CSV table of C-alpha atoms in Angstrom, one decimal:
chain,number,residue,atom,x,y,z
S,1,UNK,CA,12.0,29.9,-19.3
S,2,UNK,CA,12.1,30.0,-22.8
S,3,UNK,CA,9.9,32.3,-24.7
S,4,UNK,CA,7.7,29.2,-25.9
S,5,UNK,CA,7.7,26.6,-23.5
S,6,UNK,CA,5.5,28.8,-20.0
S,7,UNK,CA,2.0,26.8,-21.3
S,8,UNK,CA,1.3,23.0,-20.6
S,9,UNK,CA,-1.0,23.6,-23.9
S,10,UNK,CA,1.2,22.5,-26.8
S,11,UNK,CA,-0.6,21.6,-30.1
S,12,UNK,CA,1.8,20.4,-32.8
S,13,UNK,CA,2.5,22.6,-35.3
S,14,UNK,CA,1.1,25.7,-33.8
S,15,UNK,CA,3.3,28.1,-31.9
S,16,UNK,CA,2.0,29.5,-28.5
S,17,UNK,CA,3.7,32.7,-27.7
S,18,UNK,CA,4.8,33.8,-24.1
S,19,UNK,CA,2.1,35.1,-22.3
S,20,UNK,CA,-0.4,33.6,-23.9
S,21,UNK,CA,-2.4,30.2,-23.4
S,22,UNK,CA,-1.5,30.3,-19.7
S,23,UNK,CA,-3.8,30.1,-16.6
S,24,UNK,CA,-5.2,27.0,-18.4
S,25,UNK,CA,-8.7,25.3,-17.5
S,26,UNK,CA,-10.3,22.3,-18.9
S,27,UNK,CA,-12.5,19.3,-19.4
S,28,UNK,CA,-12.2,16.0,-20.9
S,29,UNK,CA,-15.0,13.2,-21.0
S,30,UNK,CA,-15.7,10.3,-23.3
S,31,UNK,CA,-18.4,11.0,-25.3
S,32,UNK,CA,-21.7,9.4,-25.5
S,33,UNK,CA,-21.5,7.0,-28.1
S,34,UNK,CA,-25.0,4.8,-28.0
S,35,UNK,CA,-27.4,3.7,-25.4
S,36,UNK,CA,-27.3,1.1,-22.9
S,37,UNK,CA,-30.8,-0.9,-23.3
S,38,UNK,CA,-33.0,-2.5,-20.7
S,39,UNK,CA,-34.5,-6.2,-22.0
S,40,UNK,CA,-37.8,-7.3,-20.7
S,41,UNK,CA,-36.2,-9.1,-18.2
S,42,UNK,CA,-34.7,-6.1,-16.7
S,43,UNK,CA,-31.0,-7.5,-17.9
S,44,UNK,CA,-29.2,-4.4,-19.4
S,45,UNK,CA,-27.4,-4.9,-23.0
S,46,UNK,CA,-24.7,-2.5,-24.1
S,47,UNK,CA,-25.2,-1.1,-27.2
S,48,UNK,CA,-22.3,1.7,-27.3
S,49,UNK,CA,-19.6,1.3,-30.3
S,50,UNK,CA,-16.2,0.0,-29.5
S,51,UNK,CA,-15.1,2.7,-32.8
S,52,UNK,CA,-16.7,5.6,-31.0
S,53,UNK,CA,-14.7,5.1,-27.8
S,54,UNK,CA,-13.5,8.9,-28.2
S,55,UNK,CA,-13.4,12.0,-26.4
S,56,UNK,CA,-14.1,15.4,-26.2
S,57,UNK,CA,-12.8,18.3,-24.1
S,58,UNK,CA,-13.4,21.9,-23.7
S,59,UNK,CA,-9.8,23.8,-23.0
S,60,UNK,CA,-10.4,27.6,-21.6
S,61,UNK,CA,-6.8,29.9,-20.7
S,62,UNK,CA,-6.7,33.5,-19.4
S,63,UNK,CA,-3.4,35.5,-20.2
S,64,UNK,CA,-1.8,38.9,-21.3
S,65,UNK,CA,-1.7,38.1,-24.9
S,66,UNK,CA,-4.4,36.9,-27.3
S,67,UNK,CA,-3.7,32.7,-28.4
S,68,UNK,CA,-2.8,32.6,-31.9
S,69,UNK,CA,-6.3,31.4,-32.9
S,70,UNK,CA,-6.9,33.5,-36.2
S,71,UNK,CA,-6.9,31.2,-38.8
S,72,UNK,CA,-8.5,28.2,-36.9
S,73,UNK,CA,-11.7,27.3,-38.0
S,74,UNK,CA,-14.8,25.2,-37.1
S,75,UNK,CA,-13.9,21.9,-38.1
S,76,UNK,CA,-10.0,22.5,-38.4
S,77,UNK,CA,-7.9,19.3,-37.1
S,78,UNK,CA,-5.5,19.6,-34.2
S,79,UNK,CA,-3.2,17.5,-32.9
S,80,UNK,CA,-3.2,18.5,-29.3
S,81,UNK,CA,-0.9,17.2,-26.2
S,82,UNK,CA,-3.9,17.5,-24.0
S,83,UNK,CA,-2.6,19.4,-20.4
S,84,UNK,CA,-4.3,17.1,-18.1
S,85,UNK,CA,-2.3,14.0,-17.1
S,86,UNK,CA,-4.5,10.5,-17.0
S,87,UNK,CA,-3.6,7.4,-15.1
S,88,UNK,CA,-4.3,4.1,-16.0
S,89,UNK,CA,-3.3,0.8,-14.4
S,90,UNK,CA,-0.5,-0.8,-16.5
S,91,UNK,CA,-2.2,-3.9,-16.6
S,92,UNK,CA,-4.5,-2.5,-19.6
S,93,UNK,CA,-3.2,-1.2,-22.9
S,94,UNK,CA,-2.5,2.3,-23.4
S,95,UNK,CA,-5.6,4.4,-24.6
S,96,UNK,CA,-4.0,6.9,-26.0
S,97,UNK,CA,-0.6,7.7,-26.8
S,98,UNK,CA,1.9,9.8,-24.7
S,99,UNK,CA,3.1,13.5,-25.4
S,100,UNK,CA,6.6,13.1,-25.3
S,101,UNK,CA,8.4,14.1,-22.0
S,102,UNK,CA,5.2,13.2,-20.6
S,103,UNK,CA,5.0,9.4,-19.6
S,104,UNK,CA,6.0,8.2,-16.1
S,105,UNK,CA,4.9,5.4,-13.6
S,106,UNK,CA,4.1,5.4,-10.1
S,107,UNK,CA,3.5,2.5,-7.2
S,108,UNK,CA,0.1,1.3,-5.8
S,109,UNK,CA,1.3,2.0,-2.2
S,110,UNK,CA,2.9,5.4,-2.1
S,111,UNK,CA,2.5,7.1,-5.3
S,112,UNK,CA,5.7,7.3,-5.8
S,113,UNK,CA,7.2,8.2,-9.0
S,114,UNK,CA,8.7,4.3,-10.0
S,115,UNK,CA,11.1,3.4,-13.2
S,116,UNK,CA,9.2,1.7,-16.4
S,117,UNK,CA,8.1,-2.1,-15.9
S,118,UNK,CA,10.9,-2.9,-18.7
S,119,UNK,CA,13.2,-0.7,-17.6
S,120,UNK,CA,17.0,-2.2,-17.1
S,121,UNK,CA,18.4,-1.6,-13.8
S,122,UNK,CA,15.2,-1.6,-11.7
S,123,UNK,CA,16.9,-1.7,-8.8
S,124,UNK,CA,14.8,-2.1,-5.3
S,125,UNK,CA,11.7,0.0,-6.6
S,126,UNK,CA,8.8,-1.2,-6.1
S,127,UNK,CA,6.5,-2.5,-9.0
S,128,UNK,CA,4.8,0.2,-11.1
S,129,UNK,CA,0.5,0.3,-10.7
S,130,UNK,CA,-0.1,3.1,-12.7
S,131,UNK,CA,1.2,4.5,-16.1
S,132,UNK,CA,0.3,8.6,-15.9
S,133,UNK,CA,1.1,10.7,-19.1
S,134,UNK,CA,-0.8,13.5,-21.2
S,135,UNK,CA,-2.3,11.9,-24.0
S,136,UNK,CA,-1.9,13.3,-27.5
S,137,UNK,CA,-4.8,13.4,-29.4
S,138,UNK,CA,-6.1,14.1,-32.7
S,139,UNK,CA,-8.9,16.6,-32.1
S,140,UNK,CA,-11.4,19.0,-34.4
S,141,UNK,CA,-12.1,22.2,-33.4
S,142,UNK,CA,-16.5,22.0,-33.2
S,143,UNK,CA,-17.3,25.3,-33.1
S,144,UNK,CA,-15.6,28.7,-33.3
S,145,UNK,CA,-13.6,29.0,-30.7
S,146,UNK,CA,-14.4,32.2,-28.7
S,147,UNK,CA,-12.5,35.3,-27.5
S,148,UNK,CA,-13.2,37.3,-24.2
S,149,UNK,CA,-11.5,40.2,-22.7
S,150,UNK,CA,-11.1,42.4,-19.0
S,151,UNK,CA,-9.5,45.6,-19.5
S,152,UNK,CA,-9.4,46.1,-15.9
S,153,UNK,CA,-7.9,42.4,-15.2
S,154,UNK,CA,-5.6,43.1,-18.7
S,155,UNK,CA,-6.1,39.7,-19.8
S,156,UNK,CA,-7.7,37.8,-22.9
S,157,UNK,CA,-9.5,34.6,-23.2
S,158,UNK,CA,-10.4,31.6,-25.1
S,159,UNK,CA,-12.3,29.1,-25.2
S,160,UNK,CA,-11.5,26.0,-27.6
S,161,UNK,CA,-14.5,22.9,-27.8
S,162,UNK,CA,-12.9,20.0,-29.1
S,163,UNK,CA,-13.9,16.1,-30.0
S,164,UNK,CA,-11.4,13.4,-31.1
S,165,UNK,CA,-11.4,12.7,-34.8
């Protein structure tokens, strides 16, 4: 394995040493972008905003070496292949777009790992359901990102909290 490719965390433009930004943990959610509003008739009306369809995540690691954080500051803007893969059914346009070397398809039935809908030479596979990939996304940092330590365990920690720009 090369010296910088042992993380699924890659953010473009930053370099992520060996040995550090492994053992990764983390969240992603849409954020809460407006209420949804009961009438008098007890109907419901959506009020959210189609432009605040975002999201933010929270990405935590553990390793031997300290993340190259230093110079990242509250409110600096990342460009992050996020390291948890999303599916969505191929029917719908893509939310976000693909980390490259990340997008693939797979079946309804099995879960099978299927060639693209427009791919040439098909074949016998089955149609694809799903479209799975690790979105890249344009992300500021929202507050100092934190460091933690166990000089027993010999590791170091961070903590990044995140929201789509």
């Amino acid at each position: 394995m090369s010296a910088l490719t042992d993380t699924d965390l890659r953010i473009v433009g930053m370099r992520i040493p060996s040995g550090a930004m492994r053992g990764l943990k983390g969240e992603l959610a849409p954020i809460d972008n407006g209420p949804i509003v009961e009438m008098d008739d007890f109907s419901l009306r959506d009020q959210t905003s189609p432009a605040g369809r975002k999201f933010e995540g929270t990405i935590t690691s553990e390793d031997v070496h300290m993340p190259p954080v230093f110079g990242l500051w509250k409110g600096s803007i990342l460009t992050i292949d996020f390291p948890l893969i999303i599916e969505e059914p191929v029917e719908i346009a893509q939310i976000r777009p693909a980390a490259p070397g990340s997008l693939f398809y797979i079946d309804e039935a099995d879960a099978m790992e299927v060639p693209a809908p427009d791919a040439p030479n098909r074949g016998n596979y089955p149609e694809a359901a799903f479209r799975c990939y690790r979105p890249r996304m344009t992300m500021m940092l929202m507050e100092p990102w934190k460091l933690s330590f166990d000089e027993w365990g010999a590791t170091v920690g961070v903590t990044m909290k995140l929201r789509e720009v």
